[in-house]
GROMACS .gro file of C-alpha atoms in nm:
model
  237
    1VAL     CA    1   6.796   9.668  14.671
    2ALA     CA    2   7.039   9.460  14.443
    3LEU     CA    3   7.170   9.772  14.290
    4GLY     CA    4   7.259   9.905  14.633
    5MET     CA    5   7.423   9.584  14.715
    6MET     CA    6   7.654   9.637  14.428
    7TRP     CA    7   7.852   9.900  14.619
    8HIS     CA    8   8.005   9.604  14.822
    9PRO     CA    9   8.322   9.587  14.611
   10PHE     CA   10   8.389   9.951  14.676
   11MET     CA   11   8.322   9.926  15.051
   12ARG     CA   12   8.588   9.640  15.072
   13GLY     CA   13   8.876   9.885  15.034
   14LEU     CA   14   8.772  10.135  15.309
   15LYS     CA   15   8.944  10.174  15.644
   16ARG     CA   16   8.791  10.039  15.961
   17ARG     CA   17   8.679  10.377  16.109
   18THR     CA   18   8.502  10.459  15.749
   19MET     CA   19   8.345  10.128  15.765
   20ASP     CA   20   8.215  10.178  16.125
   21ALA     CA   21   8.067  10.520  15.976
   22ILE     CA   22   7.889  10.328  15.712
   23LEU     CA   23   7.743  10.095  15.974
   24ALA     CA   24   7.629  10.393  16.166
   25LEU     CA   25   7.490  10.506  15.826
   26THR     CA   26   7.294  10.178  15.813
   27LEU     CA   27   7.171  10.219  16.178
   28GLY     CA   28   7.034  10.572  16.071
   29LEU     CA   29   6.847  10.387  15.779
   30LEU     CA   30   6.699  10.155  16.027
   31VAL     CA   31   6.596  10.407  16.273
   32PHE     CA   32   6.411  10.581  15.987
   33LEU     CA   33   6.245  10.274  15.882
   34LEU     CA   34   6.140  10.189  16.253
   35ILE     CA   35   5.966  10.534  16.268
   36ASP     CA   36   5.804  10.526  15.939
   37THR     CA   37   5.693  10.166  15.978
   38ALA     CA   38   5.563  10.228  16.337
   39SER     CA   39   5.357  10.549  16.259
   40GLU     CA   40   5.216  10.386  15.936
   41GLY     CA   41   5.117  10.065  16.148
   42LEU     CA   42   4.938  10.285  16.420
   43GLU     CA   43   4.755  10.470  16.153
   44LYS     CA   44   4.636  10.143  15.987
   45ALA     CA   45   4.548   9.997  16.341
   46ALA     CA   46   4.331  10.298  16.388
   47LEU     CA   47   4.128  10.201  16.090
   48VAL     CA   48   4.059   9.860  16.197
   49PRO     CA   49   3.705   9.784  16.345
   50GLY     CA   50   3.709   9.857  16.721
   51ALA     CA   51   3.634   9.491  16.818
   52LEU     CA   52   3.941   9.359  16.650
   53GLN     CA   53   4.163   9.570  16.863
   54GLY     CA   54   4.397   9.687  16.585
   55VAL     CA   55   4.661   9.847  16.831
   56ILE     CA   56   4.696   9.523  17.032
   57LEU     CA   57   4.741   9.313  16.682
   58PHE     CA   58   4.993   9.579  16.590
   59GLY     CA   59   5.192   9.540  16.926
   60ALA     CA   60   5.153   9.172  16.956
   61GLY     CA   61   5.287   9.135  16.580
   62ALA     CA   62   5.592   9.356  16.679
   63LEU     CA   63   5.657   9.152  16.993
   64LEU     CA   64   5.636   8.821  16.826
   65ALA     CA   65   5.861   8.913  16.543
   66TYR     CA   66   6.117   9.065  16.788
   67PHE     CA   67   6.133   8.773  17.020
   68LEU     CA   68   6.129   8.512  16.735
   69ILE     CA   69   6.434   8.672  16.532
   70GLN     CA   70   6.604   8.713  16.885
   71ILE     CA   71   6.566   8.342  16.944
   72ILE     CA   72   6.692   8.236  16.598
   73SER     CA   73   7.003   8.474  16.625
   74SER     CA   74   7.090   8.366  16.989
   75ARG     CA   75   7.075   7.991  16.881
   76LYS     CA   76   7.325   8.060  16.606
   77ALA     CA   77   7.547   8.281  16.808
   78GLY     CA   78   7.753   8.002  16.960
   79LYS     CA   79   7.807   7.823  16.623
   80ARG     CA   80   7.958   8.098  16.402
   81ASP     CA   81   8.303   8.258  16.348
   82GLU     CA   82   8.322   8.628  16.323
   83ALA     CA   83   8.271   8.643  15.936
   84ALA     CA   84   7.962   8.428  15.987
   85GLY     CA   85   7.827   8.656  16.239
   86ARG     CA   86   7.857   8.950  16.008
   87LEU     CA   87   7.676   8.758  15.741
   88ASN     CA   88   7.413   8.679  15.996
   89ILE     CA   89   7.359   9.040  16.067
   90ALA     CA   90   7.325   9.099  15.705
   91PHE     CA   91   7.064   8.831  15.675
   92LEU     CA   92   6.877   8.988  15.966
   93LEU     CA   93   6.887   9.328  15.792
   94ALA     CA   94   6.743   9.175  15.474
   95ILE     CA   95   6.466   9.014  15.677
   96GLY     CA   96   6.383   9.349  15.862
   97ILE     CA   97   6.388   9.547  15.539
   98GLY     CA   98   6.195   9.277  15.345
   99LEU     CA   99   5.907   9.311  15.602
  100HIS     CA  100   5.901   9.685  15.572
  101ASN     CA  101   5.911   9.647  15.180
  102LEU     CA  102   5.621   9.403  15.215
  103ALA     CA  103   5.409   9.689  15.348
  104GLU     CA  104   5.553   9.921  15.066
  105GLY     CA  105   5.416   9.652  14.816
  106LEU     CA  106   5.085   9.693  14.982
  107VAL     CA  107   5.062  10.044  14.912
  108VAL     CA  108   5.159  10.003  14.534
  109GLY     CA  109   4.901   9.717  14.500
  110ALA     CA  110   4.629   9.919  14.667
  111ALA     CA  111   4.705  10.225  14.418
  112TYR     CA  112   4.658  10.007  14.135
  113ALA     CA  113   4.355   9.835  14.254
  114SER     CA  114   4.190  10.176  14.303
  115GLY     CA  115   4.266  10.254  13.931
  116ALA     CA  116   4.535  10.524  14.013
  117ALA     CA  117   4.793  10.366  13.758
  118ALA     CA  118   4.994  10.684  13.743
  119LEU     CA  119   5.024  10.683  14.115
  120GLY     CA  120   5.115  10.322  14.122
  121ALA     CA  121   5.399  10.395  13.875
  122PHE     CA  122   5.518  10.704  14.066
  123LEU     CA  123   5.544  10.492  14.364
  124VAL     CA  124   5.732  10.201  14.212
  125ILE     CA  125   6.008  10.463  14.087
  126GLY     CA  126   6.019  10.630  14.426
  127PHE     CA  127   6.040  10.304  14.632
  128THR     CA  128   6.319  10.199  14.392
  129LEU     CA  129   6.529  10.493  14.464
  130HIS     CA  130   6.458  10.457  14.833
  131ASN     CA  131   6.558  10.094  14.835
  132VAL     CA  132   6.893  10.126  14.669
  133THR     CA  133   7.004  10.297  14.997
  134GLU     CA  134   6.875   9.984  15.181
  135GLY     CA  135   7.074   9.770  14.978
  136ILE     CA  136   7.383   9.965  15.067
  137GLY     CA  137   7.292   9.900  15.416
  138ILE     CA  138   7.254   9.531  15.380
  139ALA     CA  139   7.600   9.517  15.223
  140ALA     CA  140   7.778   9.723  15.487
  141PRO     CA  141   7.810   9.447  15.791
  142VAL     CA  142   7.995   9.226  15.535
  143ALA     CA  143   8.219   9.481  15.365
  144VAL     CA  144   8.529   9.321  15.480
  145ASP     CA  145   8.429   8.963  15.365
  146ARG     CA  146   8.367   8.789  15.038
  147PRO     CA  147   8.038   8.641  15.052
  148SER     CA  148   7.934   8.402  14.768
  149ILE     CA  149   7.723   8.514  14.488
  150LYS     CA  150   7.456   8.282  14.610
  151SER     CA  151   7.459   8.471  14.960
  152PHE     CA  152   7.416   8.806  14.779
  153ILE     CA  153   7.138   8.685  14.554
  154THR     CA  154   6.951   8.528  14.858
  155LEU     CA  155   6.993   8.862  15.062
  156ALA     CA  156   6.853   9.067  14.766
  157ALA     CA  157   6.568   8.826  14.731
  158ILE     CA  158   6.470   8.830  15.094
  159ALA     CA  159   6.481   9.201  15.108
  160GLY     CA  160   6.332   9.282  14.785
  161LEU     CA  161   6.075   9.010  14.676
  162PRO     CA  162   5.838   9.071  14.970
  163ALA     CA  163   5.756   9.409  14.777
  164ILE     CA  164   5.624   9.198  14.501
  165ILE     CA  165   5.408   8.981  14.729
  166GLY     CA  166   5.270   9.293  14.905
  167ALA     CA  167   5.185   9.442  14.580
  168TRP     CA  168   4.967   9.118  14.492
  169ILE     CA  169   4.818   9.132  14.830
  170GLY     CA  170   4.747   9.497  14.805
  171GLY     CA  171   4.595   9.466  14.449
  172PHE     CA  172   4.364   9.169  14.512
  173VAL     CA  173   4.289   9.120  14.884
  174TYR     CA  174   4.394   9.455  15.077
  175SER     CA  175   4.273   9.496  15.411
  176ASP     CA  176   4.364   9.741  15.681
  177LEU     CA  177   4.373   9.432  15.933
  178ALA     CA  178   4.635   9.261  15.738
  179ALA     CA  179   4.836   9.592  15.674
  180THR     CA  180   4.825   9.650  16.063
  181ILE     CA  181   4.970   9.283  16.122
  182PHE     CA  182   5.235   9.306  15.859
  183LEU     CA  183   5.337   9.648  15.988
  184GLY     CA  184   5.354   9.520  16.331
  185VAL     CA  185   5.582   9.225  16.257
  186GLY     CA  186   5.794   9.463  16.045
  187THR     CA  187   5.838   9.707  16.328
  188GLY     CA  188   5.952   9.420  16.573
  189ALA     CA  189   6.190   9.278  16.314
  190ILE     CA  190   6.348   9.625  16.255
  191VAL     CA  191   6.392   9.696  16.632
  192GLN     CA  192   6.576   9.361  16.684
  193VAL     CA  193   6.803   9.431  16.394
  194ILE     CA  194   6.887   9.787  16.517
  195VAL     CA  195   7.004   9.605  16.843
  196GLU     CA  196   7.230   9.376  16.650
  197VAL     CA  197   7.380   9.635  16.436
  198GLY     CA  198   7.440   9.857  16.749
  199LYS     CA  199   7.613   9.562  16.923
  200LEU     CA  200   7.850   9.509  16.622
  201LEU     CA  201   7.930   9.887  16.627
  202MET     CA  202   8.023   9.874  17.003
  203ARG     CA  203   8.230   9.565  16.962
  204HIS     CA  204   8.443   9.740  16.690
  205GLY     CA  205   8.474  10.046  16.920
  206GLN     CA  206   8.586   9.801  17.213
  207ARG     CA  207   8.866   9.678  17.008
  208GLU     CA  208   9.013  10.008  16.945
  209GLY     CA  209   8.959  10.114  17.306
  210GLN     CA  210   8.693  10.391  17.215
  211SER     CA  211   8.346  10.460  17.231
  212ALA     CA  212   8.100  10.373  16.934
  213ALA     CA  213   7.983  10.739  16.962
  214THR     CA  214   8.244  10.882  16.758
  215LEU     CA  215   8.202  11.193  16.540
  216PRO     CA  216   8.239  10.995  16.206
  217ASN     CA  217   7.983  10.748  16.338
  218LEU     CA  218   7.751  11.035  16.433
  219ILE     CA  219   7.788  11.200  16.101
  220GLY     CA  220   7.715  10.835  15.921
  221PHE     CA  221   7.393  10.806  16.153
  222THR     CA  222   7.283  11.151  16.072
  223ALA     CA  223   7.352  11.102  15.695
  224GLY     CA  224   7.157  10.768  15.704
  225LEU     CA  225   6.842  10.959  15.843
  226ALA     CA  226   6.897  11.238  15.595
  227ILE     CA  227   6.908  10.999  15.298
  228MET     CA  228   6.591  10.794  15.392
  229TYR     CA  229   6.419  11.119  15.456
  230ALA     CA  230   6.504  11.283  15.130
  231THR     CA  231   6.411  10.963  14.927
  232ALA     CA  232   6.103  10.906  15.133
  233LEU     CA  233   5.986  11.265  15.002
  234LEU     CA  234   5.963  11.098  14.644
  235VAL     CA  235   5.700  10.860  14.757
  236ALA     CA  236   5.499  11.120  15.003
  237VAL     CA  237   5.128  11.101  14.908
   0.00000   0.00000   0.00000
């Protein structure tokens, strides 16, 4: 994640329309993560004992995460300038991606716990390449700003460290129930972040008197989906 965020200085010199295309790419990344997280969550929910209602737990976790992040974001909306608003979106991105990476960590930990060390190492390498693109997405909203080093470190930690926590959980106390709840929370968080990034793109379009649905943005969105799909193939098991 931190390696991807290091593209920030390069992005600062790009024109507004190019930056919007990168934001659209971020949107593509998020949509892929949403589909991936939701499908995996529903798979895990199907493995939960029927009495525990895995699908309901998944849905409840998603709704709770969505509304909780929405409330936090709305309370801060009137207290920030434009640059602070973009930084807030970057933090929301980091939270959503961090929750997704928590689930990825569960897979890595479970692989090692089952004795499949080679598979675990392969997954670590694959997820590393996969998460570099996520780091680029986190840096995109603040590309025109100069956030502090502390902010960058915090963003990288929020997005990346949950993978380590997930690996510990997966290695020692893995359960389909916990995975279902975590994936549900991650799904809700990602949906909320998609909404925020979409609003940012729409505001940029309104300033220039045009729709956010431009050809460069469509290309960026498609590229985001394609990049995530290509890197996901590295960890397909």
